[in-house]
XYZ file of C-alpha atoms in Angstrom:
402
model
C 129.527 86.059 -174.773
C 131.000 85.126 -178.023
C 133.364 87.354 -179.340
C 132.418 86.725 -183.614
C 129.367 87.487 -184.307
C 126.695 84.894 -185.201
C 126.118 85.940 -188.771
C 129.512 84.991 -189.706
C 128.011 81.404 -189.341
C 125.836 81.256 -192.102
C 128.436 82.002 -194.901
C 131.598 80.332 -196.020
C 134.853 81.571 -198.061
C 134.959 81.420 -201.371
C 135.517 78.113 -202.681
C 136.896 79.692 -206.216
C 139.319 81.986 -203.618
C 140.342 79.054 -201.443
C 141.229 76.779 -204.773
C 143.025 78.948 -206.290
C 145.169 79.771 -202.545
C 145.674 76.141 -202.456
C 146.802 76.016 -205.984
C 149.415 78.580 -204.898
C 150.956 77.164 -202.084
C 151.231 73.783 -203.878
C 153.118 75.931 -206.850
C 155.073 77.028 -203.868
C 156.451 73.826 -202.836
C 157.603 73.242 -206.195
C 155.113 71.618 -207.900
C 153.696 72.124 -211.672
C 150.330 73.459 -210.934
C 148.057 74.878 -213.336
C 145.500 76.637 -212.176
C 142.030 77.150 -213.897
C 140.068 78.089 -211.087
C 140.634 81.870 -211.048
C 138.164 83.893 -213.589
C 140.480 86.510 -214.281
C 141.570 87.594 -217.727
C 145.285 87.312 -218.410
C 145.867 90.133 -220.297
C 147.405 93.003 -219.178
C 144.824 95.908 -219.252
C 145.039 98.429 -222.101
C 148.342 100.680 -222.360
C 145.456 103.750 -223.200
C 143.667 103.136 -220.126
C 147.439 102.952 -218.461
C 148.221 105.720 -219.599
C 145.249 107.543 -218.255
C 145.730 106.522 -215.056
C 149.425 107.761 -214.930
C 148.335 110.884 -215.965
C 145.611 111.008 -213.213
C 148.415 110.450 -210.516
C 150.577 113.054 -212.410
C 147.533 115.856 -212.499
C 147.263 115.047 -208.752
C 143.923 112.831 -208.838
C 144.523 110.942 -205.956
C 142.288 112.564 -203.503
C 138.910 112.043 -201.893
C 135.994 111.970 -204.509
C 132.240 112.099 -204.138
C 131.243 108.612 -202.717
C 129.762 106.605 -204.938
C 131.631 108.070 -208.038
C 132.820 111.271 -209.992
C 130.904 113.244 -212.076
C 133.057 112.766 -214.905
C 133.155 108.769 -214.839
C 128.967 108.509 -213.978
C 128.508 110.470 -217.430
C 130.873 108.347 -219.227
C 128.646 105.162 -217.945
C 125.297 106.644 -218.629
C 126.834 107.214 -222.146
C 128.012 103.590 -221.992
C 123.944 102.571 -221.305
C 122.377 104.830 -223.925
C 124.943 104.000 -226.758
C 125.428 100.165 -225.705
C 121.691 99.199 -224.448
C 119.829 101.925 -225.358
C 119.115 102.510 -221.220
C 118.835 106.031 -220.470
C 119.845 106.888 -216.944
C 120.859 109.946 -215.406
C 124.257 110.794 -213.499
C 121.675 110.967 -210.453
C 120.745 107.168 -210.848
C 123.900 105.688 -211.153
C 126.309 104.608 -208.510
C 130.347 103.553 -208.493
C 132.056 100.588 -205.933
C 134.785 99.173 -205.761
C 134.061 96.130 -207.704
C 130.935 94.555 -209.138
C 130.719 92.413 -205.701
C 130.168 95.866 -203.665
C 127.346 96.958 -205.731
C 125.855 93.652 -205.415
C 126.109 93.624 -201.694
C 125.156 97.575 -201.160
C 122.192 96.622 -202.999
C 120.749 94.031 -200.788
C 122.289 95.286 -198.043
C 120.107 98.340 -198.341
C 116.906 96.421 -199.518
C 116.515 93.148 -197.507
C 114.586 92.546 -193.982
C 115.067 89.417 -192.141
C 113.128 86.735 -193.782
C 112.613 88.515 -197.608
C 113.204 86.197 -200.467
C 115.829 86.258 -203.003
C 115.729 84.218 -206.026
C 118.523 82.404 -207.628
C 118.883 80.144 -210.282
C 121.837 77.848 -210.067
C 124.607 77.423 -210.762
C 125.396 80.697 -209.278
C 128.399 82.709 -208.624
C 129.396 81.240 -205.324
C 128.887 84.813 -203.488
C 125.148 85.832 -204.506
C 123.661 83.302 -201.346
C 126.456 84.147 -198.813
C 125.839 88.360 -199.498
C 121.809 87.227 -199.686
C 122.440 85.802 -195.976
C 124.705 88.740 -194.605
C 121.365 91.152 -195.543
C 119.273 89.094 -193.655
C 117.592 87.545 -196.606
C 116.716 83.841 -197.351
C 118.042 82.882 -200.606
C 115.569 80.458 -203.021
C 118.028 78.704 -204.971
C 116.420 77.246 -208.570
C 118.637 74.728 -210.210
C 118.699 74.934 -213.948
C 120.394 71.948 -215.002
C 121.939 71.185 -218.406
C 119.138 70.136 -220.174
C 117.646 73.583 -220.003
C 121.055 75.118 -220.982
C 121.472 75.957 -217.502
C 118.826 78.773 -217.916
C 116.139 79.854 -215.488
C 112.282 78.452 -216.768
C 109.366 81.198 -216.696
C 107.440 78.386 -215.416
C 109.822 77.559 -212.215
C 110.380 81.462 -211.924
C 107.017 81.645 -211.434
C 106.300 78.823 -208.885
C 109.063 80.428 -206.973
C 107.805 83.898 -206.284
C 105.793 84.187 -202.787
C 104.267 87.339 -201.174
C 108.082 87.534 -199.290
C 110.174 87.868 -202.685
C 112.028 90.918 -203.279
C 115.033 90.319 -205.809
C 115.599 87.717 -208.523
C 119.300 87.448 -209.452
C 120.079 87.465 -213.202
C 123.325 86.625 -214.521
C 123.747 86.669 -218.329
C 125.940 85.587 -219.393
C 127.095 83.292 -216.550
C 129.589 82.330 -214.132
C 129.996 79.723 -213.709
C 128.108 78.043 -217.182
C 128.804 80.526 -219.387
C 124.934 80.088 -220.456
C 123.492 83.654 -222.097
C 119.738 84.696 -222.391
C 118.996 85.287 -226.174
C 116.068 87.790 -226.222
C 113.182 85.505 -226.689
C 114.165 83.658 -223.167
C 115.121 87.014 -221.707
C 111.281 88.416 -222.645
C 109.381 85.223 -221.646
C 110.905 85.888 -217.657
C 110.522 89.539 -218.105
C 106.520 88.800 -218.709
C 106.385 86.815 -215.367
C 107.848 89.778 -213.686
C 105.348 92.220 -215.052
C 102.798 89.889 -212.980
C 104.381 90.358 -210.002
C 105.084 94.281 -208.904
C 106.946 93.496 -205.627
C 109.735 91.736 -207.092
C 112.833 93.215 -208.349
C 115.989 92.478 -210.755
C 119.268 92.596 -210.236
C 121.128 92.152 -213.379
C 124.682 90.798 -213.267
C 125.880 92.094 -216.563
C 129.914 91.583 -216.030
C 130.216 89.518 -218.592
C 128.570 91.706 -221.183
C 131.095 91.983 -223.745
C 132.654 88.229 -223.614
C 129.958 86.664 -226.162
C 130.713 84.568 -229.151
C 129.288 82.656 -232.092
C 126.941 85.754 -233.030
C 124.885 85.665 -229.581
C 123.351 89.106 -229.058
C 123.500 90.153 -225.375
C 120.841 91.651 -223.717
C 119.940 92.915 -220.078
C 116.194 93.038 -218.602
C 115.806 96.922 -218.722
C 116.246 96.686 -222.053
C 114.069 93.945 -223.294
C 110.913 95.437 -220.821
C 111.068 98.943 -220.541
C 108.370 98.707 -217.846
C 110.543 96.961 -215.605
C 113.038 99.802 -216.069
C 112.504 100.883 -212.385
C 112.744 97.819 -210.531
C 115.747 96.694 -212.335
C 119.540 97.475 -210.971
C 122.001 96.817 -213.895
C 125.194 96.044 -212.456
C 127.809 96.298 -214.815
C 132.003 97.146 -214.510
C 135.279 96.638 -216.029
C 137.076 94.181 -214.363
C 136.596 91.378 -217.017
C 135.919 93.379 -220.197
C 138.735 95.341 -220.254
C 141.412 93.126 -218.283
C 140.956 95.761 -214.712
C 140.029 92.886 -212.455
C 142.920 94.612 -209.582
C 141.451 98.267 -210.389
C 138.417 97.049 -208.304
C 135.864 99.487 -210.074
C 132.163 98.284 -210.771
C 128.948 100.473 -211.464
C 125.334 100.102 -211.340
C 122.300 101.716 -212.724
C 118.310 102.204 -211.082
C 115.939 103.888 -209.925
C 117.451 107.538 -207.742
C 115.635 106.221 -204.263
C 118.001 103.098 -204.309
C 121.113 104.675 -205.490
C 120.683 107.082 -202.994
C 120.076 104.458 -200.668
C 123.087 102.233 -201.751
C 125.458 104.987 -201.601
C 124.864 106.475 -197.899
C 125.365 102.941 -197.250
C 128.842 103.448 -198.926
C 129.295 106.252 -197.331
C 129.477 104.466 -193.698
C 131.562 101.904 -195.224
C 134.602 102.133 -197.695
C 133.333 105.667 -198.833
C 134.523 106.317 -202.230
C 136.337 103.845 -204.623
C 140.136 104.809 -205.487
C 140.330 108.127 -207.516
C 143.024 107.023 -209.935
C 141.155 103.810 -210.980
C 137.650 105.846 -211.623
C 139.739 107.771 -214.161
C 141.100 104.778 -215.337
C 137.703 103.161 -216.222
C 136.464 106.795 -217.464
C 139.446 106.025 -219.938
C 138.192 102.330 -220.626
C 134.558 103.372 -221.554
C 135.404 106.610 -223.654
C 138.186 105.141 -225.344
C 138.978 103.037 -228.326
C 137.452 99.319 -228.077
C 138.943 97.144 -230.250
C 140.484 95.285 -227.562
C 137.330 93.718 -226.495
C 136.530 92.638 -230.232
C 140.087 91.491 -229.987
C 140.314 89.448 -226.272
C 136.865 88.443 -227.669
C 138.142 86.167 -230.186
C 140.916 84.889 -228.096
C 138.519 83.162 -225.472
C 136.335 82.172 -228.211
C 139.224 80.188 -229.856
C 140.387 78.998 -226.150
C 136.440 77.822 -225.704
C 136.974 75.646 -228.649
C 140.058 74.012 -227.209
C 138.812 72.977 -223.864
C 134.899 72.439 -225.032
C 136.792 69.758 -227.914
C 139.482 68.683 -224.971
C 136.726 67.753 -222.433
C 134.479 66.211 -224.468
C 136.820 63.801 -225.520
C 137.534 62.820 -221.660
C 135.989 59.273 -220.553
C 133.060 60.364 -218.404
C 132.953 63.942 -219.197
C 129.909 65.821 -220.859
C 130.967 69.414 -221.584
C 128.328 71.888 -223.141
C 129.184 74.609 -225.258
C 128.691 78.073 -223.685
C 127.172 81.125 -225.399
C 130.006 83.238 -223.330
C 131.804 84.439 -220.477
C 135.507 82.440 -219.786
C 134.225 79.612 -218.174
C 132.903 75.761 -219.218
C 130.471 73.567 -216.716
C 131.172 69.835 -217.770
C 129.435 67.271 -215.446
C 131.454 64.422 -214.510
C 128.257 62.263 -213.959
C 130.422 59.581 -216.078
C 132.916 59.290 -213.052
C 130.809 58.565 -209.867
C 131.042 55.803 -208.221
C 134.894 55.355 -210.107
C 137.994 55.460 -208.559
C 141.372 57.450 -209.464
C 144.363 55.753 -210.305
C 145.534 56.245 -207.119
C 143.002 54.879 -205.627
C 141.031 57.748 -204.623
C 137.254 57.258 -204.201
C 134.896 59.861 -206.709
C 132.026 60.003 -204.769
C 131.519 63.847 -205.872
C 132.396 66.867 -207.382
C 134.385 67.826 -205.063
C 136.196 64.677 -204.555
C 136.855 64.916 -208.190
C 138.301 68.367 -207.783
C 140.730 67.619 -204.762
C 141.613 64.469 -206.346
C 142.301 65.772 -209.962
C 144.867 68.690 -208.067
C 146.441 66.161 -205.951
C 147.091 63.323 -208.822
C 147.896 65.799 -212.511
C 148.431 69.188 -210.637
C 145.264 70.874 -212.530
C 142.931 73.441 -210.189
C 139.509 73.862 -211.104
C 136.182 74.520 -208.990
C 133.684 71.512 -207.977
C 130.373 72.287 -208.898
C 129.158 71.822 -205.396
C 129.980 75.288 -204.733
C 128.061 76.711 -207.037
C 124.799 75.201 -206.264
C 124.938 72.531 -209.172
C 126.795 68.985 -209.259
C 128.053 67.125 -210.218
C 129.550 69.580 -212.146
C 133.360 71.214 -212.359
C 134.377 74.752 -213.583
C 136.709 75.494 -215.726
C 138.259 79.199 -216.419
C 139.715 79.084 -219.473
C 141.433 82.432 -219.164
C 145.153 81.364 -219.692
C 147.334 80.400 -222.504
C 146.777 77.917 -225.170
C 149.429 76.432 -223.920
C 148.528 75.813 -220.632
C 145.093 74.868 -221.353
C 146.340 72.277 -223.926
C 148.535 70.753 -221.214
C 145.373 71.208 -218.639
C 143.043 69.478 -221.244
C 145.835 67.121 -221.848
C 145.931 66.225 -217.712
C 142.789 66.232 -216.601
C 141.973 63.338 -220.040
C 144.621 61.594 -218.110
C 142.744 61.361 -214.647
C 139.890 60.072 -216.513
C 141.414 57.341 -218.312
C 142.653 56.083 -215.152
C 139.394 56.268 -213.390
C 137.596 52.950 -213.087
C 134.627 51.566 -211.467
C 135.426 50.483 -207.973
C-alpha cells in the first residue's frame, strides 16, 4: 500500500513558486539574479494599516475569532461591495481565508463531485486546474490566444458548457496577461450564462484596483444582477494594498455556499490570523490614496518593459489593460539557438535558458496553459527592470537560427 495518496499525482508545484526558489538559490551562490517571476508588489504595505495592526496586538487581538471572519472586518467588506461595485451582500454571505487561494479552493472543494466540469480560459493562474483536480473536478481549459486579447469568446464559452459544468473561472484582470473585461465583453459572457442555470462564476477579482489607461473594472455580479446568486466574488488585499504576507482574502455569494465553504474551514485551518483581519479592516476603511498612487507606478513600469520587449528580436509583447504582469510570445525564437548554444525549442527552454545565460527569472508560458508565451512581473524597481529589459534584449540578439 502506498503511503502518498494518489491524488497528489494529478497536480504539480507551482511553476511561478519553483522559479522564483531557483532564482534564490542561484542569488545564493553569488550570482546577479533578477527575478521577475514573483507577482508580489514591492512596496511595503501602508504605515496606517501598520499601525492598526500594532494596535490590535497591543489591545490583545490575538486570539481565536469566528472562522471564516470577524464581524467587524465582514461589514467593512460588504461596505467595500456596495460603495465599490454597487453589490449588496450581507455579513451572513460573506466569508474570510487566509488568502485569495483558500477561498478559491474552499469553494470547489465544497461544490465539485468527481467528474463535474470546470471551465477555464487560458492562460490561467497556474493553481485554478491543480485546486479543480484536488476537488475531484475535470478542468476544461479554453485557450484565448493573443489575437482575442487573451479574452474568453461567448461563442467558445458556449460550445464549452455540457450538462456536467458547474463553475467557469473568471479572472479580470489577469494573471498572467494582464488582459481586463471592459463591460461590453463582460455582458456578452454574462448573456451565455443566463442560458445556462447550472453553471456558476467564480470571479477572481484580486487584481481589482491595478487598472490603467482609463479601463473601468467590472465583476459579473455587477454587470447581471440575475446572476447575482450563482456568482462567488473573490476579492482580498494582498496585491492592492501591498499585504501579500498578511495572507487575508474574502469572498462574497449566496448564504448556502458560504455556509458551506466555511464548515469546510472550520475542519481545516479554522480562522485566519486575528491581527491581520484587523489589519485589512484598516486597509478597506482607511484612506486610499495609495492605490491611486502604486497605481501609477506599475502603469509607468508597464510602459518600460511593454517598450523594452517589443524592441527584442523575436519578441511580440501586448499591452495589458492591468494587473503587474506582461505575456510576450517568443514565437520569433523557436527553432533558434542561444549564444551558448542552447536549443529554443519552447517556452520553457527559453525560460531556463534566459536564467542560466543573463541571470533574469521569469515564468514560461507552458505553465500557464498558453505558449509559447513568457511572464513577466513587473513589480520591482525601474532600475531593475531597465537592467532586466536590458538582459533579456541581449539573449535575443544572440539567438540565431540553428
Amino acid at each position: 500500500m502506498a503511503f502518498l495518496s494518489a491524488r497528489l499525482d494529478q497536480i504539480k508545484p507551482s511553476p511561478t513558486i519553483a522559479m522564483t526558489t531557483r532564482a534564490a538559490e542561484l542569488k545564493a551562490e553569488g550570482r546577479d539574479i533578477i527575478a521577475l517571476s514573483a507577482g508580489e508588489p514591492d512596496f511595503d504595505t501602508p504605515e496606517t494599516i501598520r499601525d492598526a495592526a500594532k494596535t490590535a496586538i497591543d489591545a490583545g487581538h490575538t486570539r481565536y475569532t469566528p472562522v471564516d471572519g470577524t464581524a467587524s472586518l465582514k461589514r467593512a467588506i460588504a461596505a467595500k461591495f456596495a460603495r465599490e461595485n454597487g453589490l449588496d451582500y450581507a455579513p451572513s454571505q460573506i466569508t474570510v481565508g487566509t488568502g485569495g487561494k483558500q477561498i478559491l479552493y474552499n469553494a470547489l472543494m465544497a461544490t465539485l463531485d468527481q467528474g463535474d466540469e470546470v471551465i477555464i480560459p487560458a492562460p490561467y493562474w497556474v493553481s485554478y486546474p491543480d485546486m479543480v483536480l484536488l476537488a475531484g473536478g475535470t478542468p476544461v481549459v479554453l485557450p484565448c490566444p493573443a489575437d482575442q486579447g487573451f479574452r474568453l469568446t461567448p461563442e467558445a464559452l458556449e460550445a464549452a458548457i455540457t450538462p456536467r459544468t458547474k463553475w467557469l473561472i473568471l479572472n479580470s484582470p489577469s494573471n498572467p496577461s494582464g488582459a481586463g473585461y471592459d463591460r461590453a465583453s463582460m455582458k456578452a459572457l454574462t448573456d451565455v450564462l443566463l442560458r445556462h442555470p447550472q453553471v456558476w462564476v467564480l470571479a477572481d477579482d484580486i487584481y481589482e484596483h491595478l487598472v490603467f489607461d482609463g479601463f473601468e473594472f467590472c465583476t459579473p455580479a455587477q454587470i447581471e444582477p440575475r446572476l447575482k446568486d450563482r456568482v462567488l466574488t473573490m476579492n482580498g488585499v494582498s496585491k492592492s494594498y501591498a499585504m501579500t504576507g498578511w495572507r487575508i482574502g474574502y469572498g462574497a455569494g449566496p448564504q448556502a455556499l458560504i455556509k458551506a465553504m466555511a464548515m469546510l474551514q472550520s475542519q481545516s485551518t479554522s480562522n485566519p490570523c486575528s491581527v491581520s483581519q484587523y489589519a485589512a479592516e484598516a486597509a478597506l476603511e482607511g484612506p486610499q490614496d495609495y492605490i491611486r498612487d502604486s497605481r501609477a507606478v506599475f502603469q509607468r513600469r508597464r510602459d518600460l518593459v511593454v517598450a523594452g520587449l517589443n524592441a527584442c528580436p523575436g519578441l511580440d509583447c501586448p499591452v495589458p489593460q492591468g494587473a503587474f504582469y506582461v505575456y510576450p510570445s517568443i514565437a520569433g525564437l523557436i527553432g533558434t539557438v542561444s549564444r551558448s548554444g542552447r536549443r529554443i525549442d519552447s517556452d520553457e527552454d527559453f525560460a531556463n535558458a534566459l536564467l542560466d545565460e543573463e541571470g533574469v527569472a521569469v515564468v514560461f508560458g507552458a505553465a500557464f496553459g498558453l505558449s509559447p508565451h513568457f511572464r513577466v512581473s513587473y513589480a520591482t524597481s525601474d532600475e531593475r527592470l531597465t537592467e532586466a529589459v536590458a538582459r533579456i534584449r541581449r539573449f535575443c540578439e544572440g539567438c540565431n537560427s540553428a
